[in-house]
Amino acid sequence: MEHTLPHTISLLSRTPAALDALLRDLPEAWTLRNEGENSWSAFDVVGHLIHGERTDWIPRARIILQFGETKAFEPFDRWAQERESQGKSLGQLLDEFARLRSENLGELHALNLRQEELERRGRHPALGPVTLSQLLATWATHDLTHIHQISRIMAHQYREAVGPWNAYLGVLQCAGHSAP
Amino acid sequence: MEHTLPHTISLLSRTPAALDALLRDLPEAWTLRNEGENSWSAFDVVGHLIHGERTDWIPRARIILQFGETKAFEPFDRWAQERESQGKSLGQLLDEFARLRSENLGELHALNLRQEELERRGRHPALGPVTLSQLLATWATHDLTHIHQISRIMAHQYREAVGPWNAYLGVLQCAGHSAP
């Protein structure tokens, strides 16, 4: 389907509560384990989502609106959460993600974007020209890619425990294309 | 990690609220669309989870406890939700899933399973011998496989909308191994 701002907002506004319901107070055996070397845990993913709220989506939207294609976005740091999540609990990260998302949706609302602005182009440092509409659709789809990843990371912890059912569980066949 | 009953229960008890937070009152453009011919929408997946609560997990646990390997499980009907979800809203399905899951977790608690019973074997009609422990681990992992699938189905709706970011979004590379 086409990108529509209300559809994007409806999804963006639900992700923090969905992750909260899934992850808060879950045993650390689910939330702190990853899929092996250099992979992320659910805890890491929430930290990554927080970093996106701070540096990616709304800041990039502002760059498009202000500079168009004349100024490329800052590259996104995919490992920032290693520093930024240190010493925090998953509960604190979930709170922080919810707060930042809510603030960013407030900012998005305040931008009061018209169709003409949604079609405005910016410049991605690697991908080249992209529209504001594509950026906002990607914000929502990025949430989904990380819900997809979290479900896979958690399922991985029960890879042995399910025994022969392994063959029937699609998530256990997933090759990890959501990995960073 | 090994299967442990408290870890399994902690996950099983969170799935209904997580799906509720993600899906309730979301525009139907997200929840009723599928990935193309013969695939499922998020609405279909919730119906499938309901059918599992009714006919799969606790009924199979009872068969293992009562008959061991002498009686194979009933095969699971993967398309039952086509009949059973008819005329219902997604909100009704989410309510029904939450209610059945809560009842089933009550039944699981009442079984008061000891390690010896968790190791007891039953017989899957296609997979052969399986333990009660494996069945319960699969119940939790089956939730994750469908969260994985729902995030993929929804992301598919924005496949075009994200433009060149398509290449960076892992969920859009997922080949659909979670599909029924």
Short mmCIF file of C-alpha atoms in Angstrom, two decimals:
data_model
loop_
_atom_site.label_atom_id
_atom_site.label_comp_id
_atom_site.label_asym_id
_atom_site.label_seq_id
_atom_site.Cartn_x
_atom_site.Cartn_y
_atom_site.Cartn_z
CA MET A 1 0.00 0.00 0.00
CA GLU A 2 0.96 3.65 -0.35
CA HIS A 3 2.48 5.42 2.58
CA THR A 4 -0.10 7.36 4.57
CA LEU A 5 0.86 9.40 7.59
CA PRO A 6 -2.07 8.27 9.79
CA HIS A 7 -1.19 4.59 9.17
CA THR A 8 2.44 5.25 10.01
CA ILE A 9 1.55 7.10 13.19
CA SER A 10 -0.89 4.39 14.28
CA LEU A 11 1.92 1.85 14.17
CA LEU A 12 4.64 4.08 15.64
CA SER A 13 2.41 4.92 18.58
CA ARG A 14 1.85 1.25 19.46
CA THR A 15 5.37 -0.18 19.40
CA PRO A 16 6.53 0.98 22.86
CA ALA A 17 3.51 -0.58 24.59
CA ALA A 18 3.84 -3.78 22.57
CA LEU A 19 7.51 -4.19 23.54
CA ASP A 20 6.70 -3.28 27.12
CA ALA A 21 3.99 -5.95 27.30
CA LEU A 22 6.32 -8.54 25.78
CA LEU A 23 9.56 -7.78 27.63
CA ARG A 24 9.07 -6.01 30.97
CA ASP A 25 10.05 -8.20 33.94
CA LEU A 26 10.67 -11.17 31.69
CA PRO A 27 13.51 -13.38 33.06
CA GLU A 28 16.94 -12.23 31.86
CA ALA A 29 17.42 -15.62 30.22
CA TRP A 30 15.05 -14.28 27.55
CA THR A 31 16.11 -10.65 27.40
CA LEU A 32 19.89 -10.60 27.90
CA ARG A 33 20.91 -13.52 25.69
CA ASN A 34 21.72 -13.05 22.04
CA GLU A 35 22.11 -15.32 19.01
CA GLY A 36 25.85 -15.80 19.41
CA GLU A 37 28.94 -13.77 18.63
CA ASN A 38 28.37 -10.13 17.61
CA SER A 39 24.60 -10.48 17.70
CA TRP A 40 22.13 -8.52 19.79
CA SER A 41 19.93 -9.39 22.74
CA ALA A 42 16.40 -7.99 23.17
CA PHE A 43 17.99 -5.55 25.65
CA ASP A 44 20.41 -4.37 22.94
CA VAL A 45 17.58 -3.92 20.44
CA VAL A 46 15.61 -1.65 22.77
CA GLY A 47 18.78 0.44 23.22
CA HIS A 48 19.12 0.65 19.44
CA LEU A 49 15.51 1.82 19.11
CA ILE A 50 16.21 4.54 21.69
CA HIS A 51 19.26 5.73 19.74
CA GLY A 52 17.07 5.93 16.63
CA GLU A 53 14.58 8.14 18.45
CA ARG A 54 17.39 10.48 19.47
CA THR A 55 19.41 10.72 16.28
CA ASP A 56 17.64 9.22 13.30
CA TRP A 57 14.00 9.81 12.42
CA ILE A 58 12.95 13.29 13.51
CA PRO A 59 16.44 14.78 13.08
CA ARG A 60 16.54 13.43 9.52
CA ALA A 61 13.02 14.72 8.82
CA ARG A 62 14.22 18.16 9.88
CA ILE A 63 17.26 17.94 7.61
CA ILE A 64 15.02 17.10 4.64
CA LEU A 65 12.67 19.98 5.41
CA GLN A 66 15.48 22.46 5.97
CA PHE A 67 18.13 21.44 3.45
CA GLY A 68 16.48 19.11 0.92
CA GLU A 69 19.10 17.21 -1.05
CA THR A 70 21.87 19.69 -0.33
CA LYS A 71 22.86 18.12 3.00
CA ALA A 72 23.28 14.37 3.55
CA PHE A 73 22.07 12.81 6.81
CA GLU A 74 24.57 11.95 9.52
CA PRO A 75 25.37 8.23 9.26
CA PHE A 76 23.55 6.22 11.92
CA ASP A 77 25.66 4.56 14.63
CA ARG A 78 24.46 0.97 14.88
CA TRP A 79 26.49 0.22 17.97
CA ALA A 80 25.75 3.33 20.04
CA GLN A 81 23.61 1.34 22.49
CA GLU A 82 26.73 -0.45 23.75
CA ARG A 83 27.73 2.81 25.46
CA GLU A 84 24.33 4.34 26.03
CA SER A 85 22.58 1.37 27.65
CA GLN A 86 25.39 0.69 30.13
CA GLY A 87 24.24 0.47 33.71
CA LYS A 88 20.56 0.69 32.80
CA SER A 89 17.88 -1.91 33.38
CA LEU A 90 15.57 -3.11 30.64
CA GLY A 91 12.69 -1.46 32.50
CA GLN A 92 14.51 1.89 32.34
CA LEU A 93 15.14 1.43 28.62
CA LEU A 94 11.50 0.62 27.95
CA ASP A 95 10.45 3.75 29.84
CA GLU A 96 12.96 5.84 27.92
CA PHE A 97 11.87 4.46 24.57
CA ALA A 98 8.20 5.17 25.35
CA ARG A 99 8.97 8.72 26.47
CA LEU A 100 11.14 9.55 23.45
CA ARG A 101 8.69 8.04 20.99
CA SER A 102 5.86 10.02 22.50
CA GLU A 103 7.88 13.25 22.28
CA ASN A 104 8.85 12.49 18.68
CA LEU A 105 5.25 11.81 17.68
CA GLY A 106 4.40 15.17 19.25
CA GLU A 107 7.09 16.78 17.09
CA LEU A 108 5.83 14.98 14.01
CA HIS A 109 2.33 16.25 14.70
CA ALA A 110 3.64 19.78 15.18
CA LEU A 111 5.34 19.66 11.76
CA ASN A 112 1.82 19.44 10.30
CA LEU A 113 3.16 17.90 7.10
CA ARG A 114 1.32 18.40 3.82
CA GLN A 115 1.57 16.09 0.81
CA GLU A 116 3.97 18.48 -0.88
CA GLU A 117 6.39 18.22 2.03
CA LEU A 118 6.07 14.43 2.22
CA GLU A 119 7.29 14.29 -1.37
CA ARG A 120 10.31 16.48 -0.61
CA ARG A 121 13.66 14.78 -1.16
CA GLY A 122 16.66 14.50 1.10
CA ARG A 123 19.97 12.72 0.65
CA HIS A 124 20.95 9.53 2.44
CA PRO A 125 24.75 9.19 2.74
CA ALA A 126 24.69 5.70 1.17
CA LEU A 127 21.31 5.28 -0.52
CA GLY A 128 21.17 8.65 -2.28
CA PRO A 129 17.89 10.52 -2.82
CA VAL A 130 15.01 9.56 -0.53
CA THR A 131 11.71 11.30 0.21
CA LEU A 132 10.36 12.38 3.58
CA SER A 133 7.48 9.98 2.98
CA GLN A 134 9.95 7.09 2.55
CA LEU A 135 11.76 8.12 5.73
CA LEU A 136 8.55 8.02 7.76
CA ALA A 137 7.45 4.68 6.25
CA THR A 138 10.90 3.35 7.14
CA TRP A 139 10.56 4.55 10.74
CA ALA A 140 7.45 2.34 11.13
CA THR A 141 8.92 -0.59 9.21
CA HIS A 142 12.11 -0.35 11.27
CA ASP A 143 9.97 -0.97 14.37
CA LEU A 144 8.61 -4.10 12.67
CA THR A 145 12.07 -5.30 11.65
CA HIS A 146 13.12 -5.17 15.30
CA ILE A 147 9.98 -6.88 16.60
CA HIS A 148 10.80 -9.54 14.02
CA GLN A 149 14.37 -9.69 15.31
CA ILE A 150 13.41 -9.81 19.00
CA SER A 151 11.01 -12.71 18.42
CA ARG A 152 13.81 -14.55 16.60
CA ILE A 153 16.42 -13.85 19.30
CA MET A 154 14.08 -15.12 21.99
CA ALA A 155 13.03 -18.20 20.01
CA HIS A 156 16.70 -19.04 19.52
CA GLN A 157 17.00 -19.61 23.28
CA TYR A 158 14.56 -22.54 22.97
CA ARG A 159 16.11 -24.01 19.81
CA GLU A 160 17.13 -27.20 21.65
CA ALA A 161 14.24 -27.23 24.10
CA VAL A 162 11.58 -27.72 21.41
CA GLY A 163 13.17 -30.98 20.21
CA PRO A 164 11.73 -32.33 16.93
CA TRP A 165 9.24 -29.42 16.66
CA ASN A 166 12.25 -27.37 15.52
CA ALA A 167 11.31 -28.32 11.95
CA TYR A 168 7.82 -26.77 12.20
CA LEU A 169 8.71 -23.43 13.77
CA GLY A 170 9.38 -20.88 11.05
CA VAL A 171 11.15 -18.45 13.35
CA LEU A 172 13.86 -21.08 13.96
CA GLN A 173 14.55 -21.29 10.21
CA CYS A 174 15.04 -17.52 9.93
CA ALA A 175 18.57 -16.85 8.78
CA GLY A 176 18.92 -13.60 10.65
CA HIS A 177 18.44 -11.02 7.91
CA SER A 178 17.22 -8.69 10.66
CA ALA A 179 20.57 -8.79 12.40
CA PRO A 180 22.50 -5.53 12.45
CA MET B 1 19.01 -22.92 27.25
CA GLU B 2 17.17 -25.81 28.85
CA HIS B 3 13.43 -25.72 29.03
CA THR B 4 12.21 -24.44 32.39
CA LEU B 5 8.55 -24.19 33.20
CA PRO B 6 8.72 -20.73 34.85
CA HIS B 7 10.47 -19.28 31.78
CA THR B 8 7.88 -20.81 29.49
CA ILE B 9 5.01 -19.48 31.59
CA SER B 10 6.55 -16.00 31.79
CA LEU B 11 6.50 -15.81 28.01
CA LEU B 12 3.10 -17.46 27.48
CA SER B 13 1.50 -15.06 29.92
CA ARG B 14 2.77 -11.98 28.05
CA THR B 15 1.84 -12.77 24.44
CA PRO B 16 -1.84 -11.77 24.57
CA ALA B 17 -1.06 -8.32 25.99
CA ALA B 18 1.79 -7.82 23.53
CA LEU B 19 -0.46 -8.62 20.54
CA ASP B 20 -3.22 -6.51 22.01
CA ALA B 21 -0.89 -3.51 22.37
CA LEU B 22 0.37 -3.97 18.82
CA LEU B 23 -2.87 -4.72 16.98
CA ARG B 24 -5.99 -3.44 18.73
CA ASP B 25 -7.72 -0.64 16.79
CA LEU B 26 -4.92 -0.54 14.25
CA PRO B 27 -6.26 0.41 10.76
CA GLU B 28 -7.45 -2.62 8.80
CA ALA B 29 -4.88 -1.82 6.13
CA TRP B 30 -2.37 -3.28 8.60
CA THR B 31 -4.39 -6.09 10.13
CA LEU B 32 -6.53 -7.53 7.31
CA ARG B 33 -3.99 -7.61 4.48
CA ASN B 34 -1.79 -10.62 3.90
CA GLU B 35 1.38 -11.39 1.92
CA GLY B 36 -0.44 -12.55 -1.21
CA GLU B 37 -2.20 -15.71 -2.30
CA ASN B 38 -2.82 -18.33 0.40
CA SER B 39 -1.00 -16.34 3.06
CA TRP B 40 -2.36 -15.05 6.35
CA SER B 41 -3.19 -11.62 7.68
CA ALA B 42 -2.52 -10.60 11.30
CA PHE B 43 -6.26 -11.23 11.85
CA ASP B 44 -5.84 -14.80 10.56
CA VAL B 45 -2.84 -15.40 12.82
CA VAL B 46 -4.76 -14.38 15.96
CA GLY B 47 -7.52 -16.81 14.93
CA HIS B 48 -4.88 -19.54 14.53
CA LEU B 49 -3.50 -18.81 18.01
CA ILE B 50 -7.04 -19.15 19.42
CA HIS B 51 -7.49 -22.52 17.73
CA GLY B 52 -4.22 -23.66 19.28
CA GLU B 53 -5.45 -22.69 22.74
CA ARG B 54 -8.59 -24.74 22.19
CA THR B 55 -7.21 -27.87 20.57
CA ASP B 56 -3.44 -28.06 20.73
CA TRP B 57 -1.36 -27.33 23.81
CA ILE B 58 -3.29 -28.29 26.94
CA PRO B 59 -5.26 -31.08 25.19
CA ARG B 60 -1.98 -32.59 23.99
CA ALA B 61 -0.41 -32.21 27.44
CA ARG B 62 -3.36 -34.19 28.82
CA ILE B 63 -2.91 -36.91 26.21
CA ILE B 64 0.77 -37.28 27.15
CA LEU B 65 -0.07 -37.48 30.85
CA GLN B 66 -2.92 -39.91 30.36
CA PHE B 67 -1.74 -42.13 27.49
CA GLY B 68 2.00 -41.58 27.07
CA GLU B 69 3.16 -42.87 23.71
CA THR B 70 0.20 -45.21 23.24
CA LYS B 71 -2.05 -42.54 21.72
CA ALA B 72 -0.95 -40.08 19.03
CA PHE B 73 -2.17 -36.48 19.19
CA GLU B 74 -4.99 -35.34 16.92
CA PRO B 75 -3.46 -33.60 13.89
CA PHE B 76 -3.74 -29.80 14.17
CA ASP B 77 -6.02 -28.01 11.70
CA ARG B 78 -3.99 -25.09 10.33
CA TRP B 79 -6.95 -23.57 8.51
CA ALA B 80 -9.60 -23.81 11.25
CA GLN B 81 -9.58 -20.04 11.78
CA GLU B 82 -11.16 -19.55 8.33
CA ARG B 83 -14.41 -20.91 9.81
CA GLU B 84 -13.98 -19.92 13.41
CA SER B 85 -13.04 -16.27 12.96
CA GLN B 86 -15.90 -15.54 10.57
CA GLY B 87 -18.02 -12.57 11.58
CA LYS B 88 -15.73 -11.62 14.44
CA SER B 89 -13.76 -8.42 14.85
CA LEU B 90 -10.06 -8.40 15.63
CA GLY B 91 -10.90 -6.89 19.02
CA GLN B 92 -13.14 -9.88 19.77
CA LEU B 93 -10.40 -12.29 18.72
CA LEU B 94 -7.84 -10.55 20.92
CA ASP B 95 -10.23 -10.78 23.87
CA GLU B 96 -10.88 -14.45 23.18
CA PHE B 97 -7.18 -15.26 22.88
CA ALA B 98 -6.42 -13.50 26.18
CA ARG B 99 -9.26 -15.31 27.96
CA LEU B 100 -8.34 -18.77 26.63
CA ARG B 101 -4.63 -18.28 27.33
CA SER B 102 -5.40 -17.24 30.89
CA GLU B 103 -7.64 -20.29 31.39
CA ASN B 104 -4.99 -22.58 29.92
CA LEU B 105 -2.26 -21.16 32.14
CA GLY B 106 -4.60 -21.83 35.06
CA GLU B 107 -4.94 -25.44 33.90
CA LEU B 108 -1.19 -25.74 33.46
CA HIS B 109 -0.68 -24.47 37.00
CA ALA B 110 -3.26 -26.94 38.32
CA LEU B 111 -1.37 -29.84 36.70
CA ASN B 112 1.45 -29.04 39.13
CA LEU B 113 3.98 -30.75 36.88
CA ARG B 114 7.09 -32.32 38.36
CA GLN B 115 10.32 -32.97 36.47
CA GLU B 116 9.42 -36.62 36.04
CA GLU B 117 6.20 -35.70 34.24
CA LEU B 118 7.95 -33.11 32.08
CA GLU B 119 10.17 -35.89 30.78
CA ARG B 120 7.22 -38.11 29.96
CA ARG B 121 6.87 -38.97 26.27
CA GLY B 122 3.89 -38.74 23.98
CA ARG B 123 3.54 -39.43 20.28
CA HIS B 124 3.19 -36.76 17.60
CA PRO B 125 1.35 -38.08 14.50
CA ALA B 126 4.16 -36.95 12.18
CA LEU B 127 7.21 -36.24 14.37
CA GLY B 128 7.06 -39.38 16.51
CA PRO B 129 8.13 -39.37 20.18
CA VAL B 130 8.14 -35.99 21.92
CA THR B 131 8.31 -35.07 25.60
CA LEU B 132 5.88 -32.94 27.58
CA SER B 133 8.76 -30.54 28.18
CA GLN B 134 9.26 -30.18 24.41
CA LEU B 135 5.54 -29.60 23.93
CA LEU B 136 5.52 -26.75 26.45
CA ALA B 137 8.70 -25.18 25.04
CA THR B 138 7.03 -25.36 21.61
CA TRP B 139 3.90 -23.62 22.91
CA ALA B 140 6.04 -20.59 23.89
CA THR B 141 8.17 -20.70 20.73
CA HIS B 142 5.01 -20.98 18.62
CA ASP B 143 3.93 -17.62 20.08
CA LEU B 144 7.27 -16.18 18.97
CA THR B 145 7.00 -17.68 15.49
CA HIS B 146 3.69 -15.88 15.04
CA ILE B 147 4.92 -12.56 16.43
CA HIS B 148 7.73 -12.97 13.90
CA GLN B 149 5.17 -13.68 11.18
CA ILE B 150 2.85 -10.78 12.11
CA SER B 151 5.72 -8.29 12.03
CA ARG B 152 6.68 -9.62 8.59
CA ILE B 153 3.09 -9.49 7.24
CA MET B 154 2.70 -5.91 8.39
CA ALA B 155 6.09 -4.82 7.07
CA HIS B 156 5.17 -6.30 3.68
CA GLN B 157 2.43 -3.66 3.37
CA TYR B 158 5.12 -0.95 3.31
CA ARG B 159 7.49 -2.77 0.97
CA GLU B 160 7.08 -0.11 -1.72
CA ALA B 161 6.54 2.80 0.63
CA VAL B 162 10.05 2.60 2.14
CA GLY B 163 11.71 3.09 -1.27
CA PRO B 164 15.50 2.48 -1.27
CA TRP B 165 15.52 1.65 2.48
CA ASN B 166 14.07 -1.73 1.42
CA ALA B 167 17.66 -3.02 1.27
CA TYR B 168 18.35 -2.21 4.94
CA LEU B 169 15.22 -3.65 6.52
CA GLY B 170 15.81 -7.28 7.46
CA VAL B 171 12.14 -8.09 7.84
CA LEU B 172 11.63 -7.33 4.13
CA GLN B 173 14.27 -9.92 3.20
CA CYS B 174 12.54 -12.64 5.22
CA ALA B 175 11.50 -15.42 2.87
CA GLY B 176 8.42 -16.35 4.84
CA HIS B 177 9.54 -19.48 6.65
CA SER B 178 6.95 -18.62 9.29
CA ALA B 179 4.14 -18.90 6.80
CA PRO B 180 1.72 -21.75 7.38
#
